[in-house]
PDB file of C-alpha atoms in Angstrom:
ATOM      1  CA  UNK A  20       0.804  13.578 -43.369  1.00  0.00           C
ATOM      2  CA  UNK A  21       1.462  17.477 -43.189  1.00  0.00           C
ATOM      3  CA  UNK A  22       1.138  19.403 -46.057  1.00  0.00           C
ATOM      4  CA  UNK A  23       4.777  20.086 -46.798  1.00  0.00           C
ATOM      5  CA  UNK A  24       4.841  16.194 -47.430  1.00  0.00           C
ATOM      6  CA  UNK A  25       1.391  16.372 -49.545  1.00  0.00           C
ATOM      7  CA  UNK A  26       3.359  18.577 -51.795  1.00  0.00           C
ATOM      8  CA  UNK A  27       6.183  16.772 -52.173  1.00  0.00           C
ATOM      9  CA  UNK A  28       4.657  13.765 -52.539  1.00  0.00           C
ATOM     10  CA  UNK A  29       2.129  15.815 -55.890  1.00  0.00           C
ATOM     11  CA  UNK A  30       5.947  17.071 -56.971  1.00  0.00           C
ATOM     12  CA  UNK A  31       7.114  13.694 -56.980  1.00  0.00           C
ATOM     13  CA  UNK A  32       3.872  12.125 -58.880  1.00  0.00           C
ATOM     14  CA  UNK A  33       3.706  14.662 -61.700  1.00  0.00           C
ATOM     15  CA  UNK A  34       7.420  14.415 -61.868  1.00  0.00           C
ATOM     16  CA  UNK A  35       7.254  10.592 -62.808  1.00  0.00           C
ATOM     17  CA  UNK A  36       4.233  11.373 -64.615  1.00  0.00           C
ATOM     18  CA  UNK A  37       4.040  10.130 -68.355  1.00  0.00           C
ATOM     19  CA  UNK A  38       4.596  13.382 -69.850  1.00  0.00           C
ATOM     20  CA  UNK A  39       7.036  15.197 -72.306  1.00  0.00           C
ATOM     21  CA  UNK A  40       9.251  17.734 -70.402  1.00  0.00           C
ATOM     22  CA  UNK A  41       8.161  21.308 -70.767  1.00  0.00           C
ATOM     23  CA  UNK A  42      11.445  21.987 -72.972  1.00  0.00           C
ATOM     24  CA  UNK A  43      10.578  19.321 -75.557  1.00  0.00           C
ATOM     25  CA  UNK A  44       6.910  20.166 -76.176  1.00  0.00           C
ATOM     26  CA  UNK A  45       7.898  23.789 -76.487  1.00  0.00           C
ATOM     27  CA  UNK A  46      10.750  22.996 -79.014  1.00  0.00           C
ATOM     28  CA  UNK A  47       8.755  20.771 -80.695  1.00  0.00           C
ATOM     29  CA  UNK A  48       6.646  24.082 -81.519  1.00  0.00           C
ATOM     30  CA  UNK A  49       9.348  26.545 -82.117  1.00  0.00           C
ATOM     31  CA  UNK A  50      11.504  27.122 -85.183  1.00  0.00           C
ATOM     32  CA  UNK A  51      14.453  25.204 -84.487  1.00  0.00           C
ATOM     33  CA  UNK A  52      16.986  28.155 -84.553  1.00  0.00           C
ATOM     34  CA  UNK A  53      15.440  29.174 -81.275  1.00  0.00           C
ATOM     35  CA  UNK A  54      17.115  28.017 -78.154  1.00  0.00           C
ATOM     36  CA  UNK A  55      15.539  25.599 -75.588  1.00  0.00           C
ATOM     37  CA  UNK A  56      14.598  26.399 -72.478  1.00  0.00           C
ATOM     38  CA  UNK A  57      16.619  24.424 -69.394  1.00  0.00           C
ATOM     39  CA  UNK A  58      13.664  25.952 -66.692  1.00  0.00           C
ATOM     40  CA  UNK A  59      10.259  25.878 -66.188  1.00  0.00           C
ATOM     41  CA  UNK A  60       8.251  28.588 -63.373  1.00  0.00           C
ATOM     42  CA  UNK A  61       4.292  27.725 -63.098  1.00  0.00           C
ATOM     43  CA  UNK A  62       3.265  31.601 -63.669  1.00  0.00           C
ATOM     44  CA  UNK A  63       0.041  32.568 -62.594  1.00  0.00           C
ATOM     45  CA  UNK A  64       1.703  36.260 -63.238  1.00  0.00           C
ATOM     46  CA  UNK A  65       0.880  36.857 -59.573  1.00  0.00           C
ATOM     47  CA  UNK A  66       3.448  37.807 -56.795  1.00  0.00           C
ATOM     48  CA  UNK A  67       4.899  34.420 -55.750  1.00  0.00           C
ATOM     49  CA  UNK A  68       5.148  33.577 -58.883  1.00  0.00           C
ATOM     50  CA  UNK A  69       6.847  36.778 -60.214  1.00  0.00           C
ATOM     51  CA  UNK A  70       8.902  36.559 -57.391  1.00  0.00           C
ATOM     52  CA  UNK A  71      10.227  32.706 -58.312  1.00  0.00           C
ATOM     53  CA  UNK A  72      10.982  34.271 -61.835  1.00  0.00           C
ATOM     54  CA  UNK A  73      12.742  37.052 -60.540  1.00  0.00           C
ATOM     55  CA  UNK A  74      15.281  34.392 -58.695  1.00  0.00           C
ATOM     56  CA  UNK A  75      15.766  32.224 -61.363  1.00  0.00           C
ATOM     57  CA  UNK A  76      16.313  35.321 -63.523  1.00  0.00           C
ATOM     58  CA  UNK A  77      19.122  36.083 -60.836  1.00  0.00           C
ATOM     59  CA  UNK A  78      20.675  32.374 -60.330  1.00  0.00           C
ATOM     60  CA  UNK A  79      20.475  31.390 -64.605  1.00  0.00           C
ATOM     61  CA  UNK A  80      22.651  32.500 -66.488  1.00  0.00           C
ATOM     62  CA  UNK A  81      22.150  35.169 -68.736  1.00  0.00           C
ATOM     63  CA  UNK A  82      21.429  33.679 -72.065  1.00  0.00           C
ATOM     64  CA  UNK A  83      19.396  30.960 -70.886  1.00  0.00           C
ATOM     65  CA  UNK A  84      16.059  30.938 -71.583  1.00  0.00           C
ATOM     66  CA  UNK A  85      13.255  30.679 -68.962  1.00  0.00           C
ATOM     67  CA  UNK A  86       9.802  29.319 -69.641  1.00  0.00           C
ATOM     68  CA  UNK A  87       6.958  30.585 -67.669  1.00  0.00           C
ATOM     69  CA  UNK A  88       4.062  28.136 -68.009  1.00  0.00           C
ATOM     70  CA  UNK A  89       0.334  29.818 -66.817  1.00  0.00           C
ATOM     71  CA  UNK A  90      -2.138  27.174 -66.891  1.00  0.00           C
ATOM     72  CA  UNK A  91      -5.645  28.231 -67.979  1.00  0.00           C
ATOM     73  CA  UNK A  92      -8.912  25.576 -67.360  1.00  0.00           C
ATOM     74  CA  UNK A  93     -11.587  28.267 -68.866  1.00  0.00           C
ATOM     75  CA  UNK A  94     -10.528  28.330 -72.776  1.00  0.00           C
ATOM     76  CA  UNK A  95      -7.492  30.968 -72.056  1.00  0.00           C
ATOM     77  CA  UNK A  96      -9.634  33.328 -70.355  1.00  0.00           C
ATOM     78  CA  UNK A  97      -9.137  33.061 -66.828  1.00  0.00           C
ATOM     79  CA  UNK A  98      -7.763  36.032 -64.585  1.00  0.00           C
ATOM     80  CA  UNK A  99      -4.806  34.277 -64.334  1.00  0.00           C
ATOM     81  CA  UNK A 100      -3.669  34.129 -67.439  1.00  0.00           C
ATOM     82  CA  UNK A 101      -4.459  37.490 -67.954  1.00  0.00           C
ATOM     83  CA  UNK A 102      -1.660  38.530 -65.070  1.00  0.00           C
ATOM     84  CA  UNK A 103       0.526  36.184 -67.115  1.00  0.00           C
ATOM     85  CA  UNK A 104       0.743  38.409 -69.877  1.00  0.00           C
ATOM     86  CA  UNK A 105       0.592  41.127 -67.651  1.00  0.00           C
ATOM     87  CA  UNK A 106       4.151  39.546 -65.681  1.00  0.00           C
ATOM     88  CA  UNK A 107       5.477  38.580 -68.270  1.00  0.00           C
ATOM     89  CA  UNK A 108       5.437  42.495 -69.581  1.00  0.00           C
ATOM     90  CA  UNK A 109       6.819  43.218 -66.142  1.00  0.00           C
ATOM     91  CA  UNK A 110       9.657  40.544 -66.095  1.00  0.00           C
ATOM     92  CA  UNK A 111      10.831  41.968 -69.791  1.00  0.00           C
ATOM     93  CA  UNK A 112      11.192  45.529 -69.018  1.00  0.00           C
ATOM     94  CA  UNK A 113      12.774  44.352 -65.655  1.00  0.00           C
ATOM     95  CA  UNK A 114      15.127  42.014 -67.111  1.00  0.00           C
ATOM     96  CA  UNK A 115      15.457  43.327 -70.918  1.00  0.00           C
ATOM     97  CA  UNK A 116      18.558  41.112 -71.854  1.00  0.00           C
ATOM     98  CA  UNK A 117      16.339  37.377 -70.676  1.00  0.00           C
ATOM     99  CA  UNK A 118      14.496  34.838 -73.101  1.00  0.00           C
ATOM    100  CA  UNK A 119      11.229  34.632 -71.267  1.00  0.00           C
ATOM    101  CA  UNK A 120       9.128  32.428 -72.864  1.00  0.00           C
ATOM    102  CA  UNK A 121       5.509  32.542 -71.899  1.00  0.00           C
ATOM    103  CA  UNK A 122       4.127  28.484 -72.216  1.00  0.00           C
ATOM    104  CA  UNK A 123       0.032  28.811 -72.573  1.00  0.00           C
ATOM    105  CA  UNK A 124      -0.862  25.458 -71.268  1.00  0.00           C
ATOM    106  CA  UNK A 125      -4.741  25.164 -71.568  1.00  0.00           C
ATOM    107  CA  UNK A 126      -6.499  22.348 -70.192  1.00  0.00           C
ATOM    108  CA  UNK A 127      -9.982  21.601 -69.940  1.00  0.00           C
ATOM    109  CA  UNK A 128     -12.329  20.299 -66.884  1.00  0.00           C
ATOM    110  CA  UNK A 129     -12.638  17.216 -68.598  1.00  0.00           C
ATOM    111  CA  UNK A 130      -8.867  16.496 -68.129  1.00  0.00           C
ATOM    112  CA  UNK A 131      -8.547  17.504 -64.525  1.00  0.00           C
ATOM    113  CA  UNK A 132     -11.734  15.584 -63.981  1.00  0.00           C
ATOM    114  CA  UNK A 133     -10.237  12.583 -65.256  1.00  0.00           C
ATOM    115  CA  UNK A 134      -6.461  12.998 -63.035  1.00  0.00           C
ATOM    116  CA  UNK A 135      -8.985  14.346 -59.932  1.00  0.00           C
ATOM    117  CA  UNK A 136      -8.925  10.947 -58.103  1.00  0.00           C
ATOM    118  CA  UNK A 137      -5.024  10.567 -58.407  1.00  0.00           C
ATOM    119  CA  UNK A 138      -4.709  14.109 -57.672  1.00  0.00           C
ATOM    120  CA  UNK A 139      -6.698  13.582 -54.638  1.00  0.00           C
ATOM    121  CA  UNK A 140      -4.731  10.767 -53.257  1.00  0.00           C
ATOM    122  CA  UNK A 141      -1.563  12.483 -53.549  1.00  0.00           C
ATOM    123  CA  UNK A 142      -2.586  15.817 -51.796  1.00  0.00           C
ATOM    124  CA  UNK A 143      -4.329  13.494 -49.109  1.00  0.00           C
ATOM    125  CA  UNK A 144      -5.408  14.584 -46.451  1.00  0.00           C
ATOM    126  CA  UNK A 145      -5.020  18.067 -47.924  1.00  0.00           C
ATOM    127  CA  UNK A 146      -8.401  18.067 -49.932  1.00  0.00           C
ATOM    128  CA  UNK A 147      -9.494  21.497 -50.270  1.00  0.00           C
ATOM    129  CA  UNK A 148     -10.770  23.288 -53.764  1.00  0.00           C
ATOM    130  CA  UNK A 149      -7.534  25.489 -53.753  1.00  0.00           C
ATOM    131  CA  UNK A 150      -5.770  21.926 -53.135  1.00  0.00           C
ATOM    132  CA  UNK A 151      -7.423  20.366 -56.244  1.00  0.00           C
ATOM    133  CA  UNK A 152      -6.900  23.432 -58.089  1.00  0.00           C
ATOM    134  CA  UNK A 153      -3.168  24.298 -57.416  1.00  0.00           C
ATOM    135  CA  UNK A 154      -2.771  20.567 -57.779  1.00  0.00           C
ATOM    136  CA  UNK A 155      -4.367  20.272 -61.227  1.00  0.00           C
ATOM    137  CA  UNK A 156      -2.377  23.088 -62.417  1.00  0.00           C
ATOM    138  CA  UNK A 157       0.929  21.468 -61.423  1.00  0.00           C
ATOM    139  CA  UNK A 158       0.153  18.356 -62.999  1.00  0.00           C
ATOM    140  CA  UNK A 159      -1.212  20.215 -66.296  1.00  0.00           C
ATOM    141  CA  UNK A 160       2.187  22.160 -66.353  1.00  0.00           C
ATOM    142  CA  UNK A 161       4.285  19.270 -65.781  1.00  0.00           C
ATOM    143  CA  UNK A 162       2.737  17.192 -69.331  1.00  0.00           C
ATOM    144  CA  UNK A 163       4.684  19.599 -70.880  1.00  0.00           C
ATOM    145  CA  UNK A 164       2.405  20.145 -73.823  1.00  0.00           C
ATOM    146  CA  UNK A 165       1.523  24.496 -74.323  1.00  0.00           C
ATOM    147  CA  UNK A 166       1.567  26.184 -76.800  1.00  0.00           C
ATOM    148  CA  UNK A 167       3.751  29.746 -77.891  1.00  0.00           C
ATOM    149  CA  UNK A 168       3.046  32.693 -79.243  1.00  0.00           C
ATOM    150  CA  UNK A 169       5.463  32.567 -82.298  1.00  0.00           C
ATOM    151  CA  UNK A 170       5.189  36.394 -83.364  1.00  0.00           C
ATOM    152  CA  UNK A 171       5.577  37.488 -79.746  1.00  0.00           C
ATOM    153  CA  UNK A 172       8.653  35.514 -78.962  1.00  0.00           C
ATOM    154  CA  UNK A 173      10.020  36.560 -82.781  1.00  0.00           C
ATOM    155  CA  UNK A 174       9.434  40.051 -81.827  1.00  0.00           C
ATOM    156  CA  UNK A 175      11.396  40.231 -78.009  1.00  0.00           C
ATOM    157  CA  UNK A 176      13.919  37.149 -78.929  1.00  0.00           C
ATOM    158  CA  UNK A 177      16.507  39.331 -80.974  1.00  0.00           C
ATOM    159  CA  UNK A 178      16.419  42.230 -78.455  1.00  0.00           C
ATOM    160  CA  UNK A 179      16.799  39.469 -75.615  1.00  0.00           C
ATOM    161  CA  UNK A 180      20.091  37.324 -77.009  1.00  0.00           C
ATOM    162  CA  UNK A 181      21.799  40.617 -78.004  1.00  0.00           C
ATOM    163  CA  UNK A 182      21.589  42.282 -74.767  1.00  0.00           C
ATOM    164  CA  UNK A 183      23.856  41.664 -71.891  1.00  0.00           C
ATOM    165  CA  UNK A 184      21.323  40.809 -69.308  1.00  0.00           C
ATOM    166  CA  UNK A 185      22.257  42.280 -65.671  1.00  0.00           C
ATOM    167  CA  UNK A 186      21.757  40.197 -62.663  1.00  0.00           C
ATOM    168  CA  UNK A 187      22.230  43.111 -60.032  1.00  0.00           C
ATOM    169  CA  UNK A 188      19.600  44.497 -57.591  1.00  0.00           C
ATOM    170  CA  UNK A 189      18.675  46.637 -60.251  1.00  0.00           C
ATOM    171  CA  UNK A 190      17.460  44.165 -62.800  1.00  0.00           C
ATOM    172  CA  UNK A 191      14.972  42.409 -60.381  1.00  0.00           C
ATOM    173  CA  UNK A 192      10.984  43.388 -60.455  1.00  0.00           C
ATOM    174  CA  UNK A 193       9.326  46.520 -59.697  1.00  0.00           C
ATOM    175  CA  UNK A 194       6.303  46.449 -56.881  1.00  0.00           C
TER     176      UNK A 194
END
């Protein structure tokens, strides 16, 4: 099996997973006057990542919201979650009329320990740390279970629904 099928065959397994969908644990935690998000982006706040919520940003429309989910397995402390505050900064200056939503997702070794042998037989034969770990973060994402920041999404959400939001060259991501 190559590892374009490997991933498809993780997408497809945390797809049919038992989880909640992203949009229903975050509503769940959000007043309900706030509007749901349709779209999910695993956000590590790094550049692929940035770069998958800069095309979304471009193909959504306008008022709909996009979550970014960053997955953190050291308490919320990891470098990557770090650059997810960091992107998400980025994304709203870049893109000042979108609902980003920034979905902390934090997960403990314990959990990924217990989905690591059904992890490993769906990245088969791919079986790698970086595997395990990209992996693990997919399939923590896709329980749909994070948590918001209430006072920072109250403080950008106004500015965000009552601004047009412009989907030209101009609006996407500065290097």
């Amino acid at each position: 099996m190559a590892r374009p099928a490997a991933a498809c065959h993780l997408t497809a397994a945390a797809s049919s997973a038992p989880h909640s969908q992203s949009a229903t644990a975050v509503k769940a935690a959000a007043p309900s006057h706030w509007p749901t998000a349709e779209l999910g982006v695993l956000f590590s706040g790094g550049v692929d990542s940035m770069v998958v919520a800069a095309i979304a940003h471009r193909h959504c429309p306008p008022r709909q919201v996009i979550d970014l989910l960053t997955v953190c397995f050291d308490g919320g402390r990891s470098p990557d979650r770090a650059a997810a505050i960091d992107g998400l900064a980025e994304l709203r200056d870049a893109c000042p009329g979108r609902l980003w939503r920034l979905v902390f997702v934090d997960a403990t070794l314990a959990q990924v320990d217990a989905v690591a042998p059904h992890l490993a037989a769906v990245l088969h034969p791919s079986d790698t740390v970086m595997d395990l770990n990209i992996g693990a973060a997919i399939w923590m994402a896709a329980r749909g279970e994070g948590w918001i920041d209430a006072a920072d999404l109250t403080a950008h959400w106004p500015a965000a629904t009552a601004s047009h939001c412009s989907t030209d060259a101009s609006s996407a991501p500065r290097s």
